[in-house]
């Protein structure tokens, strides 16, 4: 199980990720941070095309009942993002250099929940990591772009803005994709070298594709930093087409497909298979907005995915959620979310276990209810409840109930 199939919710919350420095010059983006402008240092750097963003996330989880054991855990994620507009900095118009470094510490609540879903999308083994370090060059008035370097696929692919509020990793990259490969795809917390291309086909239709190291990092040591391209490990390829039509406040549909090129041991019979693949699709958007406040109201998303199950444990994934922003008076920035994430074992995995005399259930399903309160411009507090049916599809484990509290600090 990957400790965290998606870091994008955290990155979006602290303005980390792909940032354009130029729009930031129109206002001081550091006014709402805890540490401020560093006596003008950040603003000075920004004027020269360099933006620095720092954040810290603390997750406290308490298992109430079920799962492997009732346990309390604390995990911490520190993020440092640096975005350099090379047009402003060095006269290289269209060039952007980006770095995202992380520090992850504490305990993973997944160890006590026993679930295939990662309860916290901020938890990982103790380590300091370089998650992303890439260069992108924009083309055709930014209608296209080529990116090269250390790249997190989940920063752009299968990334649903509406699902960002949820803590459980299943609402990020679907488990039909995150739980594949010899060391997972190139997503948090382990990434590899890759190339990504994007092109805006029309005003509403965009296409992106990437080819990345097929085995990012070191499968034997999740804390080790390793950059290695090995022919035997193959490559991971992913493509996604997004449609965001005019005439809607916000509506977005995505359809993606992915494939590994390496050989994989089959689950249905002895031998190997040449490569493995899958598809996914999602739709997200605004359901209704409050009168006179376009940024407040109800939004939702639905996500479906499939992976060929002769080599992958999970064959199907379904997820959906509703998110309300500004539900209560004078709490315009608060967000309430209710979501369900469900993953199913493939036939080959189930048949193999049963043939070995083991009992197994078909599906694990997680419900999450969460409320993110923006108490200060730089501080959010987010109580959360998660309930997992059939943890890890193991019939010996009782359904798991957990309470959590996330503190988000923009430094």
Short mmCIF file of N, CA and C in Angstrom, two decimals, residues 309-381:
data_model
loop_
_atom_site.label_atom_id
_atom_site.label_comp_id
_atom_site.label_asym_id
_atom_site.label_seq_id
_atom_site.Cartn_x
_atom_site.Cartn_y
_atom_site.Cartn_z
N UNK A 309 -7.09 -7.09 -14.29
CA UNK A 309 -6.90 -7.76 -13.00
C UNK A 309 -6.16 -9.09 -13.09
N UNK A 310 -5.54 -9.39 -14.23
CA UNK A 310 -4.75 -10.61 -14.27
C UNK A 310 -3.38 -10.43 -13.64
N UNK A 311 -2.95 -9.16 -13.46
CA UNK A 311 -1.69 -8.89 -12.75
C UNK A 311 -1.88 -7.91 -11.61
N UNK A 312 -2.97 -7.16 -11.59
CA UNK A 312 -3.22 -6.18 -10.54
C UNK A 312 -4.26 -6.70 -9.56
N UNK A 313 -4.04 -6.42 -8.27
CA UNK A 313 -4.99 -6.86 -7.25
C UNK A 313 -6.36 -6.23 -7.46
N UNK A 314 -6.39 -4.91 -7.64
CA UNK A 314 -7.66 -4.21 -7.75
C UNK A 314 -8.06 -4.03 -9.21
N UNK A 315 -9.28 -4.45 -9.50
CA UNK A 315 -9.76 -4.36 -10.87
C UNK A 315 -10.66 -3.18 -11.12
N UNK A 316 -11.32 -2.67 -10.07
CA UNK A 316 -12.28 -1.59 -10.27
C UNK A 316 -12.28 -0.66 -9.07
N UNK A 317 -12.55 0.61 -9.35
CA UNK A 317 -12.64 1.63 -8.31
C UNK A 317 -13.80 2.57 -8.62
N UNK A 318 -14.52 2.99 -7.55
CA UNK A 318 -15.58 3.98 -7.68
C UNK A 318 -15.43 4.98 -6.54
N UNK A 319 -15.60 6.26 -6.84
CA UNK A 319 -15.54 7.28 -5.81
C UNK A 319 -16.46 8.43 -6.15
N UNK A 320 -16.99 9.10 -5.12
CA UNK A 320 -17.87 10.24 -5.34
C UNK A 320 -17.88 11.09 -4.08
N UNK A 321 -18.24 12.36 -4.24
CA UNK A 321 -18.29 13.23 -3.08
C UNK A 321 -19.09 14.49 -3.34
N UNK A 322 -19.58 15.08 -2.26
CA UNK A 322 -20.26 16.37 -2.28
C UNK A 322 -19.49 17.32 -1.35
N UNK A 323 -19.31 18.55 -1.80
CA UNK A 323 -18.53 19.54 -1.07
C UNK A 323 -19.30 20.85 -1.05
N UNK A 324 -19.48 21.40 0.16
CA UNK A 324 -20.19 22.68 0.29
C UNK A 324 -19.24 23.72 0.89
N UNK A 325 -19.08 24.83 0.18
CA UNK A 325 -18.23 25.92 0.66
C UNK A 325 -19.12 27.05 1.18
N UNK A 326 -18.83 27.51 2.42
CA UNK A 326 -19.59 28.62 3.00
C UNK A 326 -20.99 28.25 3.44
N UNK A 327 -21.14 27.09 4.06
CA UNK A 327 -22.46 26.63 4.47
C UNK A 327 -23.05 27.50 5.57
N UNK A 328 -22.22 27.95 6.50
CA UNK A 328 -22.72 28.69 7.66
C UNK A 328 -22.46 30.19 7.50
N UNK A 329 -23.34 31.03 8.05
CA UNK A 329 -23.15 32.48 7.96
C UNK A 329 -21.81 32.91 8.56
N UNK A 330 -21.17 33.84 7.90
CA UNK A 330 -19.90 34.40 8.34
C UNK A 330 -18.77 33.38 8.34
N UNK A 331 -18.97 32.24 7.67
CA UNK A 331 -17.91 31.24 7.53
C UNK A 331 -17.74 30.93 6.04
N UNK A 332 -17.47 31.97 5.25
CA UNK A 332 -17.48 31.85 3.80
C UNK A 332 -16.38 30.95 3.26
N UNK A 333 -15.28 30.82 3.98
CA UNK A 333 -14.14 30.03 3.48
C UNK A 333 -14.13 28.61 4.01
N UNK A 334 -15.05 28.27 4.89
CA UNK A 334 -15.10 26.91 5.44
C UNK A 334 -15.66 25.93 4.40
N UNK A 335 -15.23 24.67 4.49
CA UNK A 335 -15.63 23.67 3.51
C UNK A 335 -16.10 22.41 4.23
N UNK A 336 -17.29 21.93 3.87
CA UNK A 336 -17.85 20.68 4.39
C UNK A 336 -17.84 19.65 3.28
N UNK A 337 -17.34 18.44 3.57
CA UNK A 337 -17.27 17.40 2.55
C UNK A 337 -17.78 16.07 3.04
N UNK A 338 -18.49 15.37 2.16
CA UNK A 338 -18.96 14.01 2.42
C UNK A 338 -18.63 13.17 1.19
N UNK A 339 -17.82 12.11 1.38
CA UNK A 339 -17.39 11.32 0.24
C UNK A 339 -17.41 9.83 0.51
N UNK A 340 -17.42 9.05 -0.57
CA UNK A 340 -17.33 7.60 -0.49
C UNK A 340 -16.33 7.13 -1.53
N UNK A 341 -15.44 6.23 -1.12
CA UNK A 341 -14.40 5.69 -1.98
C UNK A 341 -14.40 4.17 -1.84
N UNK A 342 -14.50 3.45 -2.97
CA UNK A 342 -14.67 2.01 -2.91
C UNK A 342 -13.80 1.33 -3.97
N UNK A 343 -13.10 0.27 -3.57
CA UNK A 343 -12.22 -0.45 -4.48
C UNK A 343 -12.53 -1.94 -4.39
N UNK A 344 -12.46 -2.64 -5.53
CA UNK A 344 -12.83 -4.05 -5.59
C UNK A 344 -11.65 -4.91 -6.04
N UNK A 345 -11.46 -6.04 -5.36
CA UNK A 345 -10.48 -7.02 -5.80
C UNK A 345 -10.88 -7.60 -7.15
N UNK A 346 -9.87 -7.87 -7.97
CA UNK A 346 -10.13 -8.50 -9.25
C UNK A 346 -10.40 -10.00 -9.08
N UNK A 347 -10.97 -10.60 -10.11
CA UNK A 347 -11.32 -12.02 -10.05
C UNK A 347 -10.09 -12.90 -9.83
N UNK A 348 -8.98 -12.58 -10.50
CA UNK A 348 -7.79 -13.44 -10.39
C UNK A 348 -7.24 -13.42 -8.97
N UNK A 349 -7.23 -12.27 -8.33
CA UNK A 349 -6.74 -12.17 -6.95
C UNK A 349 -7.63 -12.97 -6.00
N UNK A 350 -8.93 -12.82 -6.14
CA UNK A 350 -9.87 -13.54 -5.28
C UNK A 350 -9.75 -15.04 -5.49
N UNK A 351 -9.69 -15.45 -6.74
CA UNK A 351 -9.61 -16.89 -7.04
C UNK A 351 -8.31 -17.49 -6.50
N UNK A 352 -7.21 -16.74 -6.60
CA UNK A 352 -5.93 -17.26 -6.13
C UNK A 352 -5.94 -17.46 -4.61
N UNK A 353 -6.52 -16.51 -3.86
CA UNK A 353 -6.57 -16.66 -2.41
C UNK A 353 -7.49 -17.80 -2.01
N UNK A 354 -8.63 -17.89 -2.64
CA UNK A 354 -9.58 -18.96 -2.29
C UNK A 354 -9.02 -20.33 -2.65
N UNK A 355 -8.28 -20.41 -3.74
CA UNK A 355 -7.66 -21.69 -4.10
C UNK A 355 -6.61 -22.10 -3.09
N UNK A 356 -6.06 -21.10 -2.38
CA UNK A 356 -5.05 -21.35 -1.35
C UNK A 356 -5.70 -21.56 0.02
N UNK A 357 -7.03 -21.60 0.04
CA UNK A 357 -7.75 -21.85 1.29
C UNK A 357 -7.99 -20.61 2.14
N UNK A 358 -7.74 -19.42 1.61
CA UNK A 358 -7.93 -18.20 2.38
C UNK A 358 -9.29 -17.57 2.05
N UNK A 359 -9.85 -16.93 3.06
CA UNK A 359 -11.10 -16.21 2.85
C UNK A 359 -10.81 -14.76 2.49
N UNK A 360 -11.62 -14.22 1.61
CA UNK A 360 -11.42 -12.84 1.18
C UNK A 360 -12.77 -12.27 0.75
N UNK A 361 -12.96 -11.00 1.05
CA UNK A 361 -14.16 -10.32 0.59
C UNK A 361 -13.85 -9.56 -0.69
N UNK A 362 -14.88 -9.14 -1.37
CA UNK A 362 -14.69 -8.56 -2.69
C UNK A 362 -14.25 -7.10 -2.65
N UNK A 363 -14.80 -6.30 -1.71
CA UNK A 363 -14.67 -4.85 -1.82
C UNK A 363 -14.39 -4.19 -0.47
N UNK A 364 -13.56 -3.14 -0.48
CA UNK A 364 -13.37 -2.26 0.67
C UNK A 364 -13.95 -0.89 0.31
N UNK A 365 -14.72 -0.34 1.25
CA UNK A 365 -15.38 0.95 1.02
C UNK A 365 -15.13 1.86 2.21
N UNK A 366 -14.79 3.11 1.93
CA UNK A 366 -14.51 4.10 2.97
C UNK A 366 -15.44 5.30 2.81
N UNK A 367 -16.04 5.72 3.92
CA UNK A 367 -16.84 6.94 3.96
C UNK A 367 -16.07 7.99 4.76
N UNK A 368 -16.12 9.22 4.30
CA UNK A 368 -15.45 10.30 5.02
C UNK A 368 -16.36 11.52 5.13
N UNK A 369 -16.46 12.03 6.35
CA UNK A 369 -17.16 13.28 6.64
C UNK A 369 -16.15 14.24 7.24
N UNK A 370 -15.97 15.40 6.63
CA UNK A 370 -14.92 16.32 7.07
C UNK A 370 -15.40 17.76 7.00
N UNK A 371 -14.81 18.60 7.84
CA UNK A 371 -15.14 20.03 7.85
C UNK A 371 -13.86 20.82 8.08
N UNK A 372 -13.48 21.61 7.07
CA UNK A 372 -12.27 22.42 7.17
C UNK A 372 -12.65 23.86 7.53
N UNK A 373 -12.25 24.29 8.71
CA UNK A 373 -12.55 25.64 9.18
C UNK A 373 -11.29 26.51 9.05
N UNK A 374 -11.42 27.61 8.33
CA UNK A 374 -10.31 28.54 8.18
C UNK A 374 -10.35 29.53 9.33
N UNK A 375 -9.66 29.19 10.43
CA UNK A 375 -9.74 30.01 11.63
C UNK A 375 -8.95 31.31 11.50
N UNK A 376 -7.81 31.24 10.83
CA UNK A 376 -6.97 32.40 10.57
C UNK A 376 -6.52 32.31 9.12
N UNK A 377 -6.09 33.41 8.53
CA UNK A 377 -5.65 33.32 7.12
C UNK A 377 -4.59 32.25 6.90
N UNK A 378 -3.78 31.98 7.91
CA UNK A 378 -2.69 31.01 7.76
C UNK A 378 -2.95 29.69 8.49
N UNK A 379 -4.11 29.54 9.13
CA UNK A 379 -4.39 28.35 9.93
C UNK A 379 -5.76 27.78 9.62
N UNK A 380 -5.79 26.49 9.26
CA UNK A 380 -7.05 25.77 9.11
C UNK A 380 -7.07 24.60 10.08
N UNK A 381 -8.26 24.32 10.60
CA UNK A 381 -8.48 23.19 11.52
C UNK A 381 -9.58 22.33 10.91
#
